[in-house]
Amino acid sequence: MMDDDQRYRAVHSRDARFDGVFYTAVRTTGIYCRPSCPAVTPKRENTRFYPSAAAAQEAGFRACKRCRPDLTPGSPQWNMRADVVGRAMRLIQDGAVDRGGVSGLASAVGYSERQLNRLLAAEVGAGPLALARTERAQTARILVETTDMPMTDVAFAAGFASVRQFNETMRAVFDRSPTQMREAGRRARFVAPTGAITLRLPYRAPIELGSMLAFLGARAVPGVEEFVEVGARDGSGGTGDGAAAPRARDGRPSQWVYRRTLPLPHGPGLVELSEGEGHVLCRLRLTEPRDLSSAVRRCRQLLDLDADPRAVREVLGADPLLGPMVRARPGMRSPGHVDPAELAVRAVLGQQVSVRAARTLAGRLVQRFGRPLPPCLEASGGGLTHLFPSAETLAEADPADLSIPVARGRALIGLAEAVAVGKVDLGPGCDREETERTLLGLRGIGPWTAGYIRMRGLGDPDVFLHGDLGVRLALEARGRPATPGAAARDALAWSPWRSYANHLLWASLADAQEERGGAVPTDRTAADHARSGT
């Protein structure tokens, strides 16, 4: 925890590592900024600090037009924390208040509205309505600046109850009318295909983005995901059609892009993610613009963009085993997923098989049970044709029709049934400990599968897969005890970043295998699923 004097020193040095961790407001100007704002450093007696943008706005401050604090990476603590405040923040960011109100949010976390308001006000400086208002304003800003949607449509797509409320909020938060913001946005807008929303996703440097996109690409399920090479991007964001393209005319190298379909609360969407200059370039196509905030949150979780690499490096970099790996890959992230239910099904499909085999099995599942994209997305889909099968659809399937061993098929159907009826909660506000316990109580779900779902599907940064074959081989290669019990005990020193340790070990094994040549057996275990009989 930091005190205000430490926060002021961070502001005085314009330390970008704290962007999104706290916000600084200046009493004499009525403006709040990110800590790294390049403006003149305010006097200490005029400076106030807030744990969230919503708290600064509730105190009457408006966002700085120069540093745009609303565009900073999110605070990493909401992914780390498993308490009610962390769960509520993840739900609010996913649009839960707009969909079900404060009562729905309170019910989802098991607290009364009064208790939840009190806890959020104490921890974040603002209640759920104010926090949702901030998310709503940011969604509206993106739609205003990057699309030509009529302002009335923008207002309701962002979740505002009326155009008047929309205009008043935008003026209060950004000190400009929506019309003024659109004119400014036109001068700096990406040239995007009709119907696309193009935006930049910020992160805390450094980041191993290319390695992470390749990690996702190696596991891409045909029809749902693809990892394609396209022409070099320029400031406009490139062609965006997802097809392989020749080198750009100026001779610049082509670029790899990860694309996939998105299951969203109000309808399906498509996303394309690629490396930009100090940001992730994200292009979205949505059937419902009001899903924008949910789509952005899921993309950020997929790429672990709210992580603080400095905090990870401080713990893992000091370890004799992991230190050299951290120095070799200082921006290593722990990729999440856009749909925890999909990840859970794929984890069961991947039990005791290679990554390539798991992809093949998932592709067959998609062709048989997946929902085709609607016509409005088909033309821009490229190789993307389907949404991954929902838990409700798979719950009704016959295990014998899944092209996998019957015992594993029963485990998959049992998992789908548990998710479909709500027995297993995989939502952003779930209690991770309780979810893991429930998963372990299902037939055919062992510690590796439950841990993998918790790590990637639920975005937990502190899961160590001590029974994973790739982890065991990486430890053995460095002379470390590799039995599950010994590995788990040694990994206690890596908390709260044990998920990152998995990825560092996998990457070290991949590097060693690449030097010698040969396949890398990661994301699977040799002896974890005795209960399932597979």
Coordinates of C-alpha atoms in Angstrom, one line a residue:
M1 CA 0.0 0.0 0.0
M2 CA 1.2 3.5 -0.8
D3 CA 0.6 6.6 1.3
D4 CA -0.1 10.1 -0.3
D5 CA 3.6 11.2 0.0
Q6 CA 4.7 8.1 -2.0
R7 CA 1.9 8.8 -4.5
Y8 CA 3.1 12.4 -4.9
R9 CA 6.7 11.3 -5.5
A10 CA 5.3 9.0 -8.3
V11 CA 3.5 11.9 -9.8
H12 CA 6.6 14.2 -9.5
S13 CA 8.6 11.6 -11.4
R14 CA 5.8 11.0 -13.9
D15 CA 6.0 7.2 -13.2
A16 CA 3.8 5.5 -15.8
R17 CA 3.9 2.2 -13.8
F18 CA 1.2 3.7 -11.5
D19 CA -1.2 4.7 -14.3
G20 CA -4.5 3.1 -13.4
V21 CA -3.4 2.2 -9.9
F22 CA -4.4 5.6 -8.6
Y23 CA -5.5 9.0 -10.0
T24 CA -4.3 12.4 -9.0
A25 CA -6.5 15.5 -8.9
V26 CA -5.7 19.2 -8.7
R27 CA -7.9 21.2 -6.5
T28 CA -7.2 24.5 -8.2
T29 CA -7.9 23.4 -11.7
G30 CA -10.7 20.8 -11.1
I31 CA -9.0 18.3 -13.3
Y32 CA -7.8 14.7 -12.5
C33 CA -4.9 13.0 -14.3
R34 CA -2.9 9.8 -14.5
P35 CA 0.3 9.9 -12.5
S36 CA 2.5 10.1 -15.6
C37 CA 0.7 13.2 -17.0
P38 CA 3.3 15.4 -18.8
A39 CA 1.6 18.6 -17.5
V40 CA 3.3 20.7 -14.9
T41 CA 3.5 18.9 -11.5
P42 CA 1.0 20.5 -9.1
K43 CA 1.9 21.7 -5.6
R44 CA 1.6 19.1 -2.9
E45 CA -1.0 21.1 -1.0
N46 CA -3.3 21.3 -4.1
T47 CA -3.1 17.6 -4.9
R48 CA -5.7 14.9 -4.1
F49 CA -5.4 11.2 -4.7
Y50 CA -8.2 8.8 -5.6
P51 CA -8.3 5.0 -6.1
S52 CA -10.5 5.2 -9.2
A53 CA -11.6 7.5 -11.9
A54 CA -15.1 7.2 -10.6
A55 CA -14.0 8.5 -7.2
A56 CA -12.4 11.5 -8.8
Q57 CA -15.5 12.2 -10.8
E58 CA -17.7 11.9 -7.8
A59 CA -15.5 14.5 -6.0
G60 CA -16.3 16.9 -8.9
F61 CA -13.1 16.6 -11.0
R62 CA -13.1 16.1 -14.7
A63 CA -10.7 14.2 -16.9
C64 CA -7.6 15.8 -18.2
K65 CA -7.8 16.4 -22.0
R66 CA -4.0 15.9 -22.4
C67 CA -3.3 12.6 -20.6
R68 CA -6.8 11.1 -20.9
P69 CA -6.7 9.2 -17.7
D70 CA -9.8 7.2 -18.7
L71 CA -7.7 5.4 -21.2
T72 CA -5.1 4.0 -18.8
P73 CA -4.7 0.3 -18.2
G74 CA -7.0 -1.0 -15.4
S75 CA -5.8 -1.7 -11.9
P76 CA -4.2 -5.2 -11.6
Q77 CA -5.6 -5.6 -8.1
W78 CA -9.1 -6.5 -9.4
N79 CA -7.8 -9.6 -11.0
M80 CA -5.8 -10.5 -7.9
R81 CA -8.4 -9.9 -5.3
A82 CA -10.9 -12.7 -4.6
D83 CA -13.0 -10.7 -2.1
V84 CA -16.4 -9.2 -2.7
V85 CA -14.9 -5.9 -3.9
G86 CA -12.7 -7.5 -6.5
R87 CA -15.7 -9.7 -7.7
A88 CA -18.0 -6.7 -7.9
M89 CA -15.4 -4.6 -9.8
R90 CA -15.1 -7.4 -12.4
L91 CA -18.8 -7.6 -12.8
I92 CA -19.2 -3.8 -13.1
Q93 CA -16.6 -3.7 -15.8
D94 CA -18.5 -6.4 -17.6
G95 CA -21.7 -4.3 -17.6
A96 CA -23.6 -6.1 -14.9
V97 CA -25.1 -2.9 -13.5
D98 CA -26.5 -1.9 -16.9
R99 CA -28.0 -5.3 -17.4
G100 CA -29.4 -6.0 -13.9
G101 CA -29.1 -2.9 -11.9
V102 CA -27.4 -2.6 -8.4
S103 CA -29.8 -5.2 -7.0
G104 CA -28.6 -7.7 -9.6
L105 CA -25.0 -6.9 -8.9
A106 CA -25.5 -7.3 -5.1
S107 CA -27.3 -10.6 -5.6
A108 CA -24.5 -11.9 -7.8
V109 CA -21.9 -11.3 -5.0
G110 CA -24.2 -12.4 -2.2
Y111 CA -24.5 -9.1 -0.4
S112 CA -27.2 -6.5 0.2
E113 CA -27.2 -3.3 -1.8
R114 CA -26.4 -1.3 1.3
Q115 CA -23.5 -3.5 2.3
L116 CA -22.1 -3.5 -1.3
N117 CA -22.3 0.3 -1.5
R118 CA -20.5 0.7 1.8
L119 CA -17.7 -1.7 0.8
L120 CA -17.1 -0.2 -2.6
A121 CA -17.2 3.4 -1.2
A122 CA -14.6 2.4 1.4
E123 CA -12.3 0.6 -1.0
V124 CA -12.8 2.3 -4.4
G125 CA -14.1 5.7 -3.3
A126 CA -17.4 5.3 -5.3
G127 CA -20.5 3.2 -5.3
P128 CA -21.7 0.8 -8.0
L129 CA -23.8 3.4 -9.8
A130 CA -20.8 5.9 -10.0
L131 CA -18.5 3.1 -11.2
A132 CA -21.0 2.0 -13.8
R133 CA -21.4 5.6 -14.9
T134 CA -17.6 5.8 -15.5
E135 CA -17.7 2.6 -17.6
R136 CA -20.7 4.0 -19.5
A137 CA -19.0 7.3 -20.3
Q138 CA -15.9 5.5 -21.6
T139 CA -18.0 3.3 -23.8
A140 CA -19.8 6.3 -25.2
R141 CA -16.5 8.1 -25.8
I142 CA -15.2 5.3 -27.9
L143 CA -18.4 5.1 -29.9
V144 CA -18.5 8.9 -30.4
E145 CA -14.8 9.1 -31.5
T146 CA -14.5 6.0 -33.6
T147 CA -17.9 5.5 -35.3
D148 CA -20.5 7.6 -37.2
M149 CA -23.4 6.3 -35.1
P150 CA -26.1 8.9 -34.5
M151 CA -25.7 10.4 -31.0
T152 CA -29.1 9.0 -29.9
D153 CA -27.9 5.5 -30.8
V154 CA -24.6 6.1 -29.0
A155 CA -26.4 7.2 -25.9
F156 CA -28.6 4.0 -25.6
A157 CA -25.9 1.7 -26.8
A158 CA -23.6 2.9 -24.0
G159 CA -26.3 2.3 -21.4
F160 CA -27.7 5.8 -20.7
A161 CA -31.4 6.1 -19.9
S162 CA -31.8 9.2 -22.0
V163 CA -30.0 11.5 -24.4
R164 CA -30.2 14.3 -21.8
Q165 CA -28.4 12.1 -19.3
F166 CA -25.8 11.1 -21.9
N167 CA -25.1 14.8 -22.8
E168 CA -24.9 15.9 -19.1
T169 CA -22.6 13.0 -18.2
M170 CA -20.2 13.6 -21.1
R171 CA -19.9 17.3 -20.3
A172 CA -19.4 16.6 -16.6
V173 CA -16.7 13.8 -17.2
F174 CA -14.9 15.2 -20.2
D175 CA -15.8 18.9 -20.2
R176 CA -16.8 18.7 -23.8
S177 CA -20.1 17.9 -25.6
P178 CA -20.4 14.7 -27.6
T179 CA -20.4 16.8 -30.8
Q180 CA -17.1 18.5 -29.9
M181 CA -15.6 15.0 -29.1
R182 CA -16.7 13.6 -32.4
E183 CA -15.1 16.5 -34.3
A184 CA -11.8 16.0 -32.4
G185 CA -12.0 12.3 -33.0
R186 CA -12.4 12.7 -36.7
R187 CA -9.1 14.5 -36.9
A188 CA -7.3 11.5 -35.3
R189 CA -9.5 8.5 -36.2
F190 CA -8.3 5.3 -37.6
V191 CA -9.6 4.6 -41.1
A192 CA -11.7 1.5 -40.3
P193 CA -13.9 -0.6 -42.5
T194 CA -17.6 0.2 -42.3
G195 CA -19.2 -1.3 -39.2
A196 CA -15.9 -1.8 -37.4
I197 CA -14.9 -0.1 -34.1
T198 CA -11.1 0.3 -34.0
L199 CA -9.4 1.2 -30.7
R200 CA -6.1 1.0 -28.9
L201 CA -5.9 -1.1 -25.8
P202 CA -3.2 0.3 -23.4
Y203 CA -1.0 -1.8 -21.2
R204 CA 1.9 -1.5 -18.8
A205 CA 5.2 -2.1 -20.6
P206 CA 7.0 -4.4 -21.2
I207 CA 4.9 -7.0 -22.9
E208 CA 5.7 -10.2 -24.8
L209 CA 2.7 -9.6 -27.1
G210 CA 4.0 -11.5 -30.1
S211 CA 4.7 -14.6 -28.0
M212 CA 1.2 -14.4 -26.4
L213 CA -0.5 -14.1 -29.8
A214 CA 1.5 -17.1 -31.0
F215 CA 0.4 -19.0 -27.8
L216 CA -3.2 -18.3 -28.7
G217 CA -2.6 -19.1 -32.3
A218 CA -1.1 -22.5 -31.6
R219 CA -4.4 -23.4 -29.9
A220 CA -6.7 -21.7 -32.4
V221 CA -9.9 -23.8 -33.0
P222 CA -10.9 -23.9 -36.7
G223 CA -14.0 -21.8 -37.4
V224 CA -13.8 -20.0 -34.1
E225 CA -10.2 -18.6 -34.1
E226 CA -7.4 -18.0 -36.6
F227 CA -3.9 -16.8 -36.5
V228 CA -3.1 -15.2 -39.9
E229 CA -0.4 -13.3 -41.5
V230 CA -1.5 -10.0 -43.1
G231 CA 0.0 -7.0 -44.8
A232 CA 2.0 -4.6 -42.6
R233 CA -0.2 -2.3 -40.6
D234 CA -0.1 1.5 -40.9
G235 CA -1.7 4.1 -38.8
S236 CA -5.1 3.3 -40.3
G237 CA -5.1 -0.2 -39.0
G238 CA -4.6 -2.1 -42.3
T239 CA -7.0 -4.2 -44.4
G240 CA -8.6 -6.2 -41.6
D241 CA -10.1 -8.9 -43.9
G242 CA -8.2 -11.6 -42.1
A243 CA -6.9 -13.2 -45.3
A244 CA -3.2 -13.8 -45.9
A245 CA -1.8 -10.8 -47.8
P246 CA 1.5 -10.1 -49.6
R247 CA 4.1 -7.8 -48.3
A248 CA 3.2 -4.1 -48.2
R249 CA 4.2 -2.1 -51.2
D250 CA 6.9 -0.2 -49.3
G251 CA 8.5 -3.5 -48.5
R252 CA 7.7 -3.6 -44.8
P253 CA 7.3 -7.1 -43.3
S254 CA 3.9 -8.6 -42.9
Q255 CA 2.3 -9.0 -39.4
W256 CA 0.6 -11.8 -37.5
V257 CA -2.9 -11.2 -36.3
Y258 CA -5.1 -13.2 -34.0
R259 CA -8.8 -13.2 -34.8
R260 CA -11.8 -14.9 -33.2
T261 CA -15.6 -14.9 -32.7
L262 CA -17.0 -13.5 -29.4
P263 CA -20.0 -14.6 -27.5
L264 CA -21.4 -11.4 -25.9
P265 CA -24.4 -10.7 -23.7
H266 CA -26.6 -9.2 -26.5
G267 CA -25.2 -11.0 -29.6
P268 CA -22.1 -12.4 -31.3
G269 CA -19.1 -10.3 -32.4
L270 CA -15.7 -10.6 -34.0
V271 CA -12.4 -9.3 -32.8
E272 CA -9.0 -8.8 -34.4
L273 CA -5.9 -8.2 -32.2
S274 CA -2.5 -7.2 -33.4
E275 CA 0.6 -5.4 -32.2
G276 CA 0.6 -1.6 -32.4
E277 CA 3.0 1.1 -31.3
G278 CA 2.9 0.9 -27.6
H279 CA -0.6 -0.5 -27.6
V280 CA -2.7 -3.5 -28.8
L281 CA -4.6 -2.6 -31.9
C282 CA -8.2 -4.0 -31.5
R283 CA -10.8 -4.0 -34.2
L284 CA -14.3 -5.1 -33.2
R285 CA -17.4 -5.9 -35.2
L286 CA -20.5 -6.1 -33.0
T287 CA -24.1 -7.1 -33.7
E288 CA -25.0 -4.9 -30.7
P289 CA -22.9 -1.8 -29.9
R290 CA -24.0 -1.9 -26.3
D291 CA -21.7 -5.0 -26.0
L292 CA -18.7 -2.8 -26.5
S293 CA -17.6 -2.5 -22.8
S294 CA -18.0 -6.3 -22.4
A295 CA -16.0 -7.0 -25.5
V296 CA -13.2 -4.7 -24.5
R297 CA -13.0 -6.3 -21.0
R298 CA -12.9 -9.8 -22.4
C299 CA -10.1 -8.8 -24.8
R300 CA -8.1 -7.2 -22.0
Q301 CA -8.6 -10.4 -19.9
L302 CA -7.6 -12.6 -22.9
L303 CA -4.2 -10.7 -23.2
D304 CA -3.8 -10.0 -19.5
L305 CA -3.4 -6.3 -20.3
D306 CA -4.1 -5.1 -16.8
A307 CA -1.1 -6.9 -15.3
D308 CA 1.8 -5.1 -13.6
P309 CA 5.0 -6.6 -15.0
R310 CA 7.0 -4.7 -12.4
A311 CA 5.2 -6.4 -9.5
V312 CA 5.7 -9.8 -11.1
R313 CA 9.3 -9.2 -11.8
E314 CA 10.0 -8.2 -8.2
V315 CA 8.8 -11.6 -6.9
L316 CA 9.8 -14.0 -9.7
G317 CA 12.9 -12.1 -10.8
A318 CA 14.6 -12.7 -7.4
D319 CA 14.1 -16.4 -7.6
P320 CA 17.3 -18.4 -8.6
L321 CA 15.3 -20.6 -11.0
L322 CA 12.9 -18.1 -12.6
G323 CA 15.1 -15.1 -12.4
P324 CA 17.0 -15.8 -15.7
M325 CA 13.6 -16.6 -17.4
V326 CA 12.1 -13.3 -16.2
R327 CA 15.1 -11.4 -17.6
A328 CA 14.9 -13.2 -20.9
R329 CA 11.1 -12.5 -21.1
P330 CA 10.4 -9.4 -18.9
G331 CA 7.0 -8.9 -20.4
M332 CA 5.6 -12.4 -19.9
R333 CA 1.8 -12.4 -19.4
S334 CA -0.7 -15.1 -18.3
P335 CA -3.2 -15.3 -21.2
G336 CA -6.8 -15.6 -20.1
H337 CA -9.9 -16.2 -22.3
V338 CA -12.9 -14.4 -23.6
D339 CA -15.4 -17.2 -22.6
P340 CA -14.6 -19.3 -19.4
A341 CA -17.2 -21.9 -20.4
E342 CA -15.5 -22.5 -23.7
L343 CA -12.1 -22.7 -22.0
A344 CA -13.5 -25.2 -19.5
V345 CA -14.8 -27.5 -22.3
R346 CA -11.5 -27.2 -24.1
A347 CA -9.6 -28.1 -21.0
V348 CA -11.5 -31.4 -20.7
L349 CA -10.9 -32.0 -24.4
G350 CA -7.2 -31.5 -23.9
Q351 CA -6.9 -34.0 -21.1
Q352 CA -3.9 -36.3 -21.9
V353 CA -3.6 -35.3 -25.5
S354 CA -1.4 -32.9 -27.4
V355 CA -2.3 -29.3 -28.2
R356 CA -2.7 -30.2 -31.8
A357 CA -5.0 -33.1 -31.0
A358 CA -7.1 -30.9 -28.7
R359 CA -7.5 -28.3 -31.5
T360 CA -8.7 -31.1 -33.8
L361 CA -11.3 -32.3 -31.3
A362 CA -12.5 -28.8 -30.6
G363 CA -12.9 -28.1 -34.3
R364 CA -15.1 -31.2 -34.7
L365 CA -17.2 -30.1 -31.8
V366 CA -17.6 -26.6 -33.4
Q367 CA -18.7 -28.1 -36.8
R368 CA -21.3 -30.3 -35.1
F369 CA -22.7 -28.2 -32.3
G370 CA -21.4 -24.6 -32.9
R371 CA -23.8 -21.8 -33.9
P372 CA -23.1 -20.2 -37.3
L373 CA -22.3 -16.5 -37.4
P374 CA -25.2 -14.3 -38.4
P375 CA -25.3 -12.8 -42.0
C376 CA -24.1 -9.4 -40.7
L377 CA -20.8 -10.9 -39.6
E378 CA -20.3 -13.6 -42.2
A379 CA -18.9 -11.4 -44.9
S380 CA -16.2 -10.1 -42.6
G381 CA -15.5 -13.4 -40.9
G382 CA -12.7 -14.7 -43.2
G383 CA -12.0 -18.2 -41.8
L384 CA -14.3 -17.5 -38.8
T385 CA -17.6 -19.2 -39.3
H386 CA -19.1 -20.3 -35.9
L387 CA -19.4 -19.4 -32.2
F388 CA -18.1 -22.1 -29.9
P389 CA -20.9 -24.4 -28.7
S390 CA -22.7 -23.1 -25.6
A391 CA -22.9 -25.1 -22.4
E392 CA -26.6 -25.4 -22.9
T393 CA -26.2 -27.0 -26.3
L394 CA -23.5 -29.4 -25.1
A395 CA -25.5 -30.4 -22.1
E396 CA -28.0 -32.0 -24.4
A397 CA -25.5 -33.9 -26.5
D398 CA -24.9 -37.6 -26.5
P399 CA -21.4 -38.5 -25.1
A400 CA -21.0 -41.1 -27.8
D401 CA -21.3 -38.3 -30.5
L402 CA -18.2 -36.3 -29.3
S403 CA -15.4 -38.3 -31.0
I404 CA -13.6 -38.7 -27.7
P405 CA -13.4 -41.6 -25.2
V406 CA -16.8 -42.2 -23.7
A407 CA -15.6 -41.5 -20.1
R408 CA -14.2 -38.1 -21.2
G409 CA -17.4 -37.4 -23.1
R410 CA -19.4 -38.0 -20.0
A411 CA -17.1 -35.7 -18.1
L412 CA -17.6 -33.0 -20.7
I413 CA -21.4 -33.3 -20.8
G414 CA -21.4 -33.3 -16.9
L415 CA -19.4 -30.1 -16.9
A416 CA -21.6 -28.5 -19.5
E417 CA -24.7 -29.4 -17.5
A418 CA -23.3 -28.0 -14.3
V419 CA -22.4 -24.7 -16.1
A420 CA -25.8 -24.5 -17.9
V421 CA -27.9 -24.9 -14.7
G422 CA -25.6 -22.6 -12.6
K423 CA -24.1 -25.2 -10.4
V424 CA -20.7 -24.1 -11.6
D425 CA -20.3 -20.3 -11.7
L426 CA -17.7 -19.2 -14.3
G427 CA -18.8 -15.6 -14.4
P428 CA -16.5 -12.6 -13.7
G429 CA -17.9 -12.2 -10.2
C430 CA -17.6 -15.8 -9.2
D431 CA -15.8 -17.0 -6.0
R432 CA -12.8 -18.7 -7.5
E433 CA -12.2 -20.9 -4.5
E434 CA -15.8 -22.1 -4.5
T435 CA -15.8 -22.6 -8.3
E436 CA -12.6 -24.8 -8.1
R437 CA -14.1 -26.9 -5.3
T438 CA -17.3 -27.4 -7.3
L439 CA -15.3 -28.4 -10.4
L440 CA -13.3 -31.0 -8.4
G441 CA -16.6 -32.5 -7.3
L442 CA -17.6 -33.2 -10.9
R443 CA -16.8 -36.6 -12.5
G444 CA -13.7 -36.5 -14.6
I445 CA -12.4 -33.1 -13.4
G446 CA -9.0 -33.4 -11.6
P447 CA -6.7 -30.8 -10.1
W448 CA -5.0 -30.0 -13.4
T449 CA -8.2 -29.4 -15.3
A450 CA -9.7 -27.3 -12.4
G451 CA -6.5 -25.4 -12.0
Y452 CA -6.2 -24.7 -15.7
I453 CA -9.8 -23.4 -15.8
R454 CA -9.1 -21.2 -12.8
M455 CA -5.9 -19.8 -14.3
R456 CA -7.1 -19.0 -17.8
G457 CA -10.9 -19.0 -17.6
L458 CA -11.2 -17.1 -14.4
G459 CA -8.0 -15.0 -14.8
D460 CA -6.4 -16.0 -11.5
P461 CA -2.8 -14.9 -11.4
D462 CA -1.8 -17.3 -8.6
V463 CA -2.4 -20.9 -9.9
F464 CA 0.4 -23.4 -10.1
L465 CA -0.1 -26.4 -12.3
H466 CA 2.1 -28.7 -10.3
G467 CA 0.9 -31.8 -12.2
D468 CA 1.4 -30.4 -15.7
L469 CA 3.8 -32.5 -17.9
G470 CA 5.4 -29.4 -19.4
V471 CA 6.1 -27.9 -16.0
R472 CA 7.5 -31.2 -14.7
L473 CA 9.9 -31.5 -17.7
A474 CA 11.0 -27.9 -17.3
L475 CA 11.8 -28.4 -13.6
E476 CA 13.6 -31.7 -14.3
A477 CA 15.7 -30.0 -17.0
R478 CA 17.0 -27.6 -14.3
G479 CA 17.6 -30.2 -11.7
R480 CA 14.6 -29.3 -9.5
P481 CA 12.3 -31.7 -7.8
A482 CA 9.4 -32.4 -10.2
T483 CA 7.0 -34.5 -8.3
P484 CA 3.6 -32.7 -7.8
G485 CA 4.1 -32.4 -4.1
A486 CA 7.6 -31.1 -4.2
A487 CA 6.9 -28.7 -7.1
A488 CA 3.8 -27.3 -5.3
R489 CA 5.9 -26.7 -2.1
D490 CA 8.7 -24.9 -4.0
A491 CA 6.2 -22.8 -5.9
L492 CA 4.8 -21.2 -2.7
A493 CA 7.7 -18.8 -2.9
W494 CA 6.3 -17.5 -6.2
S495 CA 2.9 -16.5 -4.9
P496 CA 0.9 -14.4 -5.8
W497 CA 2.2 -14.8 -9.4
R498 CA 2.4 -18.6 -9.8
S499 CA 0.3 -18.5 -13.0
Y500 CA 3.2 -16.5 -14.6
A501 CA 5.6 -19.1 -13.4
N502 CA 3.7 -21.8 -15.4
H503 CA 4.2 -19.7 -18.6
L504 CA 7.8 -19.0 -17.9
L505 CA 8.5 -22.7 -17.4
W506 CA 6.6 -23.6 -20.6
A507 CA 8.5 -20.9 -22.5
S508 CA 11.9 -22.2 -21.2
L509 CA 11.0 -25.7 -22.3
A510 CA 9.9 -24.5 -25.7
D511 CA 13.2 -22.5 -26.1
A512 CA 15.2 -25.6 -25.2
Q513 CA 13.1 -27.8 -27.5
E514 CA 13.5 -25.4 -30.3
E515 CA 17.3 -25.4 -29.9
R516 CA 17.3 -29.2 -30.1
G517 CA 14.3 -29.6 -32.4
G518 CA 11.2 -31.5 -31.5
A519 CA 7.7 -31.0 -30.1
V520 CA 6.8 -29.4 -26.8
P521 CA 4.3 -31.3 -24.6
T522 CA 2.7 -28.4 -22.7
D523 CA -0.9 -27.8 -21.4
R524 CA -1.4 -31.4 -20.4
T525 CA -0.5 -33.9 -17.6
A526 CA 0.7 -37.4 -17.5
A527 CA -1.2 -38.7 -14.5
D528 CA -3.9 -36.3 -13.2
H529 CA -7.1 -37.8 -14.4
A530 CA -7.3 -41.2 -12.8
R531 CA -10.7 -40.4 -11.5
S532 CA -12.0 -40.0 -15.1
G533 CA -10.6 -43.4 -16.2
T534 CA -8.9 -41.8 -19.3

